Each structure stands twice: as structure tokens, then as C-alpha cells.
XYZ file of C-alpha atoms in Angstrom:
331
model
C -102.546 -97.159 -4.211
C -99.257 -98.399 -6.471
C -97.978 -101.743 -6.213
C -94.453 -102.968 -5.778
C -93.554 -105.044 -8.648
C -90.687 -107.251 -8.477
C -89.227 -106.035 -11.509
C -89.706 -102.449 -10.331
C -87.534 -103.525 -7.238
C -84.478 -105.434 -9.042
C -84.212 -102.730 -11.653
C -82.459 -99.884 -9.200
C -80.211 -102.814 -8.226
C -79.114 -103.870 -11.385
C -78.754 -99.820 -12.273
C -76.859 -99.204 -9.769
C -74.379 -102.319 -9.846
C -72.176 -101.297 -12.617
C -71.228 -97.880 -11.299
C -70.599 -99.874 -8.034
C -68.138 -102.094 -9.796
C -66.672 -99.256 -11.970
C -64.878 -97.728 -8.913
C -62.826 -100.808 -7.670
C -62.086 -101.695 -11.663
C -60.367 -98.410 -12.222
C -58.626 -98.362 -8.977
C -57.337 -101.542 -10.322
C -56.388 -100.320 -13.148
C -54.487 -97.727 -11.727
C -52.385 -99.762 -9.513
C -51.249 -102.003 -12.558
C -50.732 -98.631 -14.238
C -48.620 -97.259 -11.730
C -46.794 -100.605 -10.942
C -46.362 -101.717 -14.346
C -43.020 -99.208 -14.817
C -41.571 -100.525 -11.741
C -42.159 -104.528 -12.861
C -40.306 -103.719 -15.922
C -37.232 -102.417 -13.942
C -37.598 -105.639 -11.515
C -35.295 -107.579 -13.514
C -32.759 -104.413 -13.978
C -32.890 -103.848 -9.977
C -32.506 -108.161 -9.511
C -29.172 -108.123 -11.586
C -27.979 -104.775 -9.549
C -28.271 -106.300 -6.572
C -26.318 -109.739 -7.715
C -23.644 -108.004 -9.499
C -22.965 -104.642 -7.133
C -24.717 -104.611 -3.783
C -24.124 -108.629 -2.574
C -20.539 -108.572 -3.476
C -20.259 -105.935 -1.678
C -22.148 -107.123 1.690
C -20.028 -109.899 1.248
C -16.692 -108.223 1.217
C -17.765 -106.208 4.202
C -17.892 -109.575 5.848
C -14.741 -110.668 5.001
C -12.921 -107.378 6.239
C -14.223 -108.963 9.768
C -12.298 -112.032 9.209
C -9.000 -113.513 9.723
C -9.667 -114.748 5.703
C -6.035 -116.184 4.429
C -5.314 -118.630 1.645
C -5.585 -121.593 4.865
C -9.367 -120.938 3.930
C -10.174 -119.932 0.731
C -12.004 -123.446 0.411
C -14.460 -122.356 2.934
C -14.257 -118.855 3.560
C -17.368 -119.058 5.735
C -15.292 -120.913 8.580
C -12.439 -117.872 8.782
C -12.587 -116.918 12.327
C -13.505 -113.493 12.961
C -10.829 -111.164 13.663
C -13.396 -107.742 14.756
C -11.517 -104.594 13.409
C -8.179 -106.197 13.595
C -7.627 -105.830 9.668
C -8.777 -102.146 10.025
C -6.433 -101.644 12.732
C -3.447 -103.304 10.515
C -4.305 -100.968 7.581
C -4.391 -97.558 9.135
C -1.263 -98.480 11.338
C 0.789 -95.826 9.141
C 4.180 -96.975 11.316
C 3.457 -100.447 10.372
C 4.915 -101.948 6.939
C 1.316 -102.418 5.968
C 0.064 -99.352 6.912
C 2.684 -97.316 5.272
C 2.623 -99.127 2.138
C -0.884 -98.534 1.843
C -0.213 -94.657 2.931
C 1.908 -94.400 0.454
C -0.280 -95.713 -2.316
C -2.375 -93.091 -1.295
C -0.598 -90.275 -1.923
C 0.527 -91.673 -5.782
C -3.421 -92.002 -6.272
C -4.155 -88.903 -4.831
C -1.546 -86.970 -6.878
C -1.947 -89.352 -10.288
C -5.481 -88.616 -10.059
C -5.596 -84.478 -9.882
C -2.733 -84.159 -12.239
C -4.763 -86.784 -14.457
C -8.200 -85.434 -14.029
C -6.724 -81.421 -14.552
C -5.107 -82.881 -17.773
C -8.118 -84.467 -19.386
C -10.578 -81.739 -18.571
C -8.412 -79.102 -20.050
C -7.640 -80.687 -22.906
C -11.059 -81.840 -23.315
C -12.633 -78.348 -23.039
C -9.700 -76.578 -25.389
C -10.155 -79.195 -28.223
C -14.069 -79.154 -27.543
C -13.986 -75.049 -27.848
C -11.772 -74.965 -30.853
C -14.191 -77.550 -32.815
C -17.340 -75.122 -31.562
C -15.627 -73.075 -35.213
C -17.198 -74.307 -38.364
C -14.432 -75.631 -41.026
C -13.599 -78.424 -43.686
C -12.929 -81.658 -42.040
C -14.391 -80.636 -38.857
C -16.956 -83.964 -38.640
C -13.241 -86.520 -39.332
C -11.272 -84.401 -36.562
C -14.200 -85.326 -34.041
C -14.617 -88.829 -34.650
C -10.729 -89.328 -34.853
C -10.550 -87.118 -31.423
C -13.068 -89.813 -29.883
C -10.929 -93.180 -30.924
C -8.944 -93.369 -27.875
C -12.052 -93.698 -25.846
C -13.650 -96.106 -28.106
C -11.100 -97.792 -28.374
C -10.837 -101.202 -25.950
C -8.748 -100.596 -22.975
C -7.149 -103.962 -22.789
C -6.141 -103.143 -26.562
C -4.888 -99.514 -26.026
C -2.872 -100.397 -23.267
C -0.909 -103.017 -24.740
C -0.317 -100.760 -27.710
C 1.127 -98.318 -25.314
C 3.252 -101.441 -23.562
C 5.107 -101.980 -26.785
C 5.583 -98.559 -27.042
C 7.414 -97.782 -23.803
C 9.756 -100.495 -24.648
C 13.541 -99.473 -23.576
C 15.223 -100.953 -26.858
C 13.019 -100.704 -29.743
C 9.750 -98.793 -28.425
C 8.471 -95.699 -30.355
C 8.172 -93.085 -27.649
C 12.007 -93.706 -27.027
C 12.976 -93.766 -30.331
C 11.206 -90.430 -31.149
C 12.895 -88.833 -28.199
C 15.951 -89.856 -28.089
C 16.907 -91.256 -31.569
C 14.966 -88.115 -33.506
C 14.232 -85.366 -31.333
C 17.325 -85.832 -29.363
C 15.597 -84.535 -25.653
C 17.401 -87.470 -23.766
C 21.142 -88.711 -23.426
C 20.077 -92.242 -23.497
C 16.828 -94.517 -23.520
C 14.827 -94.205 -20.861
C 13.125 -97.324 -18.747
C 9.601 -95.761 -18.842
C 7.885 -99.014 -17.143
C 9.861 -99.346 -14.012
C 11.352 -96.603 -11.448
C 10.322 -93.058 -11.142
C 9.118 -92.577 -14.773
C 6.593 -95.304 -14.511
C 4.582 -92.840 -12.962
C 4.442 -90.450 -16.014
C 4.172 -93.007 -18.165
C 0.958 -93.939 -16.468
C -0.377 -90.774 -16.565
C 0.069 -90.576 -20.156
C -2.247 -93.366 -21.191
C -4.538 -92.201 -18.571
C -4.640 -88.923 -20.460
C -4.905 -90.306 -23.804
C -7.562 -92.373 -23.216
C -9.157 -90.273 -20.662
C -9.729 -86.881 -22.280
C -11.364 -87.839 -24.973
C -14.316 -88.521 -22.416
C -14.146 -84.637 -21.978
C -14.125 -83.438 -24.824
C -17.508 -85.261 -25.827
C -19.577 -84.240 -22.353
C -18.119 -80.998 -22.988
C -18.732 -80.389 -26.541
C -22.355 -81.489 -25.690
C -22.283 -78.954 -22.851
C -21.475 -76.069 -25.595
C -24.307 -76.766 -27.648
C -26.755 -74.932 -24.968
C -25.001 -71.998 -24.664
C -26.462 -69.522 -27.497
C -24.255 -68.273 -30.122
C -26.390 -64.968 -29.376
C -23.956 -64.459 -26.124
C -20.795 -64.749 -28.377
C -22.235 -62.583 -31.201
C -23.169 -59.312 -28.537
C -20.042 -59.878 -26.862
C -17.833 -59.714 -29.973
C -20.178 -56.243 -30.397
C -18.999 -54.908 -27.059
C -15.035 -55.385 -28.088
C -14.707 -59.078 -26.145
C -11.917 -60.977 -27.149
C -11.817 -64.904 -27.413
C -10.127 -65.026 -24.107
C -12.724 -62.448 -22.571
C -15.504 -64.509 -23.938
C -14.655 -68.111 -22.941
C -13.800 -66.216 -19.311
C -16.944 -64.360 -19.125
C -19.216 -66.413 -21.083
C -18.261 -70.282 -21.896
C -16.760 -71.258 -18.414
C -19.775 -70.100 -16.246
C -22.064 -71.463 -18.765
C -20.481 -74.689 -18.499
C -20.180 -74.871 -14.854
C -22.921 -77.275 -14.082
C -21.553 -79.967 -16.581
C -17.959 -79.321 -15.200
C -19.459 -80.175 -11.743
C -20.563 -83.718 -13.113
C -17.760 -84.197 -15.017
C -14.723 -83.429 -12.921
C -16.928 -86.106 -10.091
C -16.671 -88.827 -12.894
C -13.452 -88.061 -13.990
C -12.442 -87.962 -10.570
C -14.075 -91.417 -9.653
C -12.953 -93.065 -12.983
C -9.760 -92.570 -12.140
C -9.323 -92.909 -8.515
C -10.547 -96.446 -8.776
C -8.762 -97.201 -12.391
C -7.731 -101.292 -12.941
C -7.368 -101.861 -15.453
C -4.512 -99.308 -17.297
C -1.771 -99.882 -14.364
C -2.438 -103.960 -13.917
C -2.407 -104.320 -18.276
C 0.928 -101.608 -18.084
C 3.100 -102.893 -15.406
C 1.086 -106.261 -14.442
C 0.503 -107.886 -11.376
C 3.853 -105.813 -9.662
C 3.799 -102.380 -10.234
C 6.533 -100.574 -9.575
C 6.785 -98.077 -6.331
C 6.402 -94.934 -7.848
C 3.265 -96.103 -9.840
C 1.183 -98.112 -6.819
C -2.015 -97.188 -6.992
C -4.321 -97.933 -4.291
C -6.633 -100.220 -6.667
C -3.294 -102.462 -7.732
C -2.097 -102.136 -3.991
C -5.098 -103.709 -2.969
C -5.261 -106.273 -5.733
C -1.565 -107.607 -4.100
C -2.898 -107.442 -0.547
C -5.591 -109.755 -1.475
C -4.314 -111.959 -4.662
C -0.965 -112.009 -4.418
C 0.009 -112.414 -0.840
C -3.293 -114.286 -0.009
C -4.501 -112.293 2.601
C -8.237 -111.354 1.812
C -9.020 -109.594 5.256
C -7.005 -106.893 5.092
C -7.793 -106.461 1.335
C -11.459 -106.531 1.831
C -10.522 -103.347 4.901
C -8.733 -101.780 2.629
C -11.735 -101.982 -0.197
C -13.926 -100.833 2.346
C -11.545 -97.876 3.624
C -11.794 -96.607 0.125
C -15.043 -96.932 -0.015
C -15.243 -94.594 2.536
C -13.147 -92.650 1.322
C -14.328 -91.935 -1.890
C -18.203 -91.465 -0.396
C -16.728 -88.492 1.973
C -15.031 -86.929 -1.117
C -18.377 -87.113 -2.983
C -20.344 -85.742 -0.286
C -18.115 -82.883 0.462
C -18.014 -82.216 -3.402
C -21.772 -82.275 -3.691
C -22.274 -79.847 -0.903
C -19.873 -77.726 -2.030
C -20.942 -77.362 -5.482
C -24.534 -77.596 -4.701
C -23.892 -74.431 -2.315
C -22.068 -72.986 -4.580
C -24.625 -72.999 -7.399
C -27.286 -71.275 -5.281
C -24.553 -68.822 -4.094
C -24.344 -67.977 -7.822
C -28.499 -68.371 -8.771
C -29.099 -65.548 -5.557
């Protein structure tokens, strides 16, 4: 007959207590594994939220109001005006609604002529530099100083050289070269527009050139090499080879590009300041006056939020598009 010993009791106990613990300690450990990524981003997500998302709940709020300079003090107490401001805005036979129609079209029409400019120029230049020769590495980095370059400081650079009198653009075309019978006014009337589009090139296609000359840099020089074998010429090859290589970074880019510009600021309010002139009115100025300069927040907060709409629509329809195209093209 064996005896039960206390020690002989307590000692499968204290055997089996650590393995016991073990399982809640690593599950533990787990979760502060797994969580610890998203803490560090908590600060990141905090300061998106401040500086995008709540001004833009906010502004939502105000296209609901009948928010005027009468109460810019306390913007809270605006009465609410429902979808009147909506109504005023897409009231094309109205003066408000055709201005803002209008605006449209010049951003519509600034921004495909100015996106189509930028990416060609940025894929010819980014092509031609694929070719190893001496002074290659300055050619890039002086290629990229118009979009290093600060915008505020670009612009005005550009300001003083659209002057009528004494500004260089005029001076080269009509006192050199001769193309014009007289200096041209290149900040005000129909030419404002082309002026605008120029800087928007300038500074714009550099952008281009760098997502596309990283683009190149996957496709291998193998391709080139067997097609030059079977008689392609440099036409045939950037045809056949380069632009369907680079199809998935032209997707991306023409979507910035495309957004960039559509919403651009800062290059028409620095050009022609607070006024720009008709031909030039993009929607982001236009909706800049509606709301700063004749006081009347409402309807520029329904306008903001009109192209907000606008601009998610386009990038939906552009993303199924392309997306259906690319497995169109993988089958």
C-alpha cells in the first residue's frame, strides 16, 4: 500500500503551472506584436484626420448653410439653407451657375491639354536619356529643377517674365525672333490661358519624366537587343515594346497628373492673383472668389463638394476602366 505524500501531490501542480501560464503569455505577446505597427501609425492616422478628413466634414456642413460674411463670427448659428446652395450652383441659366459651368470647361480643357503635354514630354526626354552618353547624370538633374524648384518661387519668375513692356518671353518673340507684330498681354484676355498652361507644363513634366524614367528601368534591355536582331526600328520598338511595358505606370501617372492639375492653386492665384481673368478661371480660383472674395461660404463649400464628386466619379470610372483593361490584356 503507497502513501500520498504532500509533496508528491503539489509537485504535478507546480509542473504543470508554467505551461498553463505559457499559453496566455504568448497570446499576449502576440497581440502587442500585432498591435504594436498599428500604435506607431496612431499618431500619423490622428494628424490625417485633423488636417484632411474634419475639414472636410466641416465644409460639408457649411454647404447646408446660408453661411455669408453676416456670420463668419459664429458660423455655427448660419441658418440652414437644405440644398439651396446646390441648387444655386448647378442652375447653369443662372449667373452663378453659368459662371461656374464655364469654369468647368477651362479646367476640363487646361487640364487634358496640360496633362497630354507633360506626359509626352516626360516619356520622350525620359526615353532619350535611357542612351548612355557624356553629361547624361547633369542633363537629368537639370531636367528635374523645375519640379524642385518652389512653386511660389517659379511662378513669380514666370510673372516677371510675361510682363507686356520689359518681360523676356515678349522680348524673345517679338524683339528677336520677330513671330508677333507687337507685344502681347500674356496675363490678361485670351492668352492668359496659354500662358497658364505653360508654367503648368514646365513645372509639371518634369514629374513625368522621373516616374517614367523609373518605369524604364524594369523593362530588360534583352527586349531591345532581340528586337534590333529582328530589323525593329526605334519607332517599332518604343511601339511594340516600351509603351506596353510602361502601361501600368502610365495608368498611375496620367490619375496623378490628372488630379494634380484639376485641383491646381496655387500656379493661377500666384500668376494672375486673386482675379483671374475669364479665359483662365479655373474651377479651384472660381471657387476661392465664391467663398473669399464675395463672402459667400455656402455656395463655395457646394461647389467644393460638387468637385469632390466630381473628381471621385472620374477616378472610379478610370480605375475600372484600366483595371478591366489590364486583365483584358493579362487573358
Amino acid at each position: 500500500m503507497t502513501t500520498t505524500t504532500p509533496e508528491a501531490v503539489e509537485h504535478p501542480v507546480r509542473k504543470s503551472s508554467p505551461g498553463a501560464a505559457s499559453g496566455p503569455r504568448r497570446r499576449a505577446g502576440r497581440i502587442r506584436r500585432i498591435g504594436l505597427p498599428y500604435l506607431l501609425l496612431l499618431p500619423a492616422l490622428i494628424l490625417e484626420l485633423l488636417v484632411h478628413l474634419v475639414p472636410m466634414v466641416i465644409g460639408i456642413v457649411m454647404s447646408f448653410k446660408e453661411l455669408t460674411q453676416f456670420y463668419i463670427r459664429d458660423w455655427g448659428t448660419a441658418p440652414w439653407s437644405g440644398f439651396d446652395n446646390y441648387r444655386m450652383s448647378v442652375d447653369f441659366d443662372a449667373p452663378v451657375g453659368e459662371a461656374l459651368l464655364h469654369s468647368f470647361f477651362v479646367t476640363v480643357g487646361f487640364t487634358l491639354l496640360s496633362v497630354g503635354l507633360c506626359w509626352l514630354i516626360g516619356t520622350a526626354a525620359a526615353i532619350f536619356m535611357q542612351d548612355t552618353f557624356r553629361g547624361r547624370g547633369l542633363l537629368r538633374a537639370l531636367f528635374l529643377v523645375p519640379y524642385a524648384l518652389p512653386v511660389y518661387a517659379a511662378v513669380i519668375t514666370w510673372v516677371f517674365m510675361f510682363q507686356h513692356d520689359n518681360g523676356l518671353v515678349n522680348h524673345v518673340l517679338h524683339d528677336q525672333l520677330h513671330l508677333t507684330d507687337k507685344p502681347s498681354f500674356w496675363l490678361i484676355g485670351d492668352n492668359s490661358f496659354w500662358a497658364l498652361l505653360t508654367v503648368s507644363v514646365w513645372k509639371g513634366w518634369p514629374f513625368a519624366f522621373l516616374i517614367v524614367m523609373a518605369g524604364l528601368q524594369n523593362i530588360p534591355r534583352e527586349l531591345y537587343e532581340a528586337a534590333a536582331l529582328d530589323g525593329a526600328g526605334v519607332w517599332q520598338q518604343i511601339r511594340r515594346i516600351t509603351l506596353p511595358s510602361l502601361r501600368p505606370v502610365n495608368q498611375v501617372l496620367v490619375l496623378v497628373l490628372f488630379l494634380w492639375t484639376f485641383n491646381d492653386f496655387n500656379t493661377p492665384y500666384v500668376l494672375f492673383g486673386k482675379a483671374a481673368p475669364e479665359a483662365a478661371d479655373l474651377i479651384s480660383v472660381h471657387i476661392y472668389q465664391a467663398s473669399f472674395v464675395t463672402w459667400n461660404f455656402g455656395t463655395g463649400s457646394a461647389m467644393s463638394v460638387l468637385l469632390l464628386l466630381f473628381l471621385l466619379l472620374v477616378t472610379g470610372v478610370y480605375l475600372a476602366v484600366t483595371s478591366r483593361g489590364r486583365r483584358a490584356a493579362d487573358v
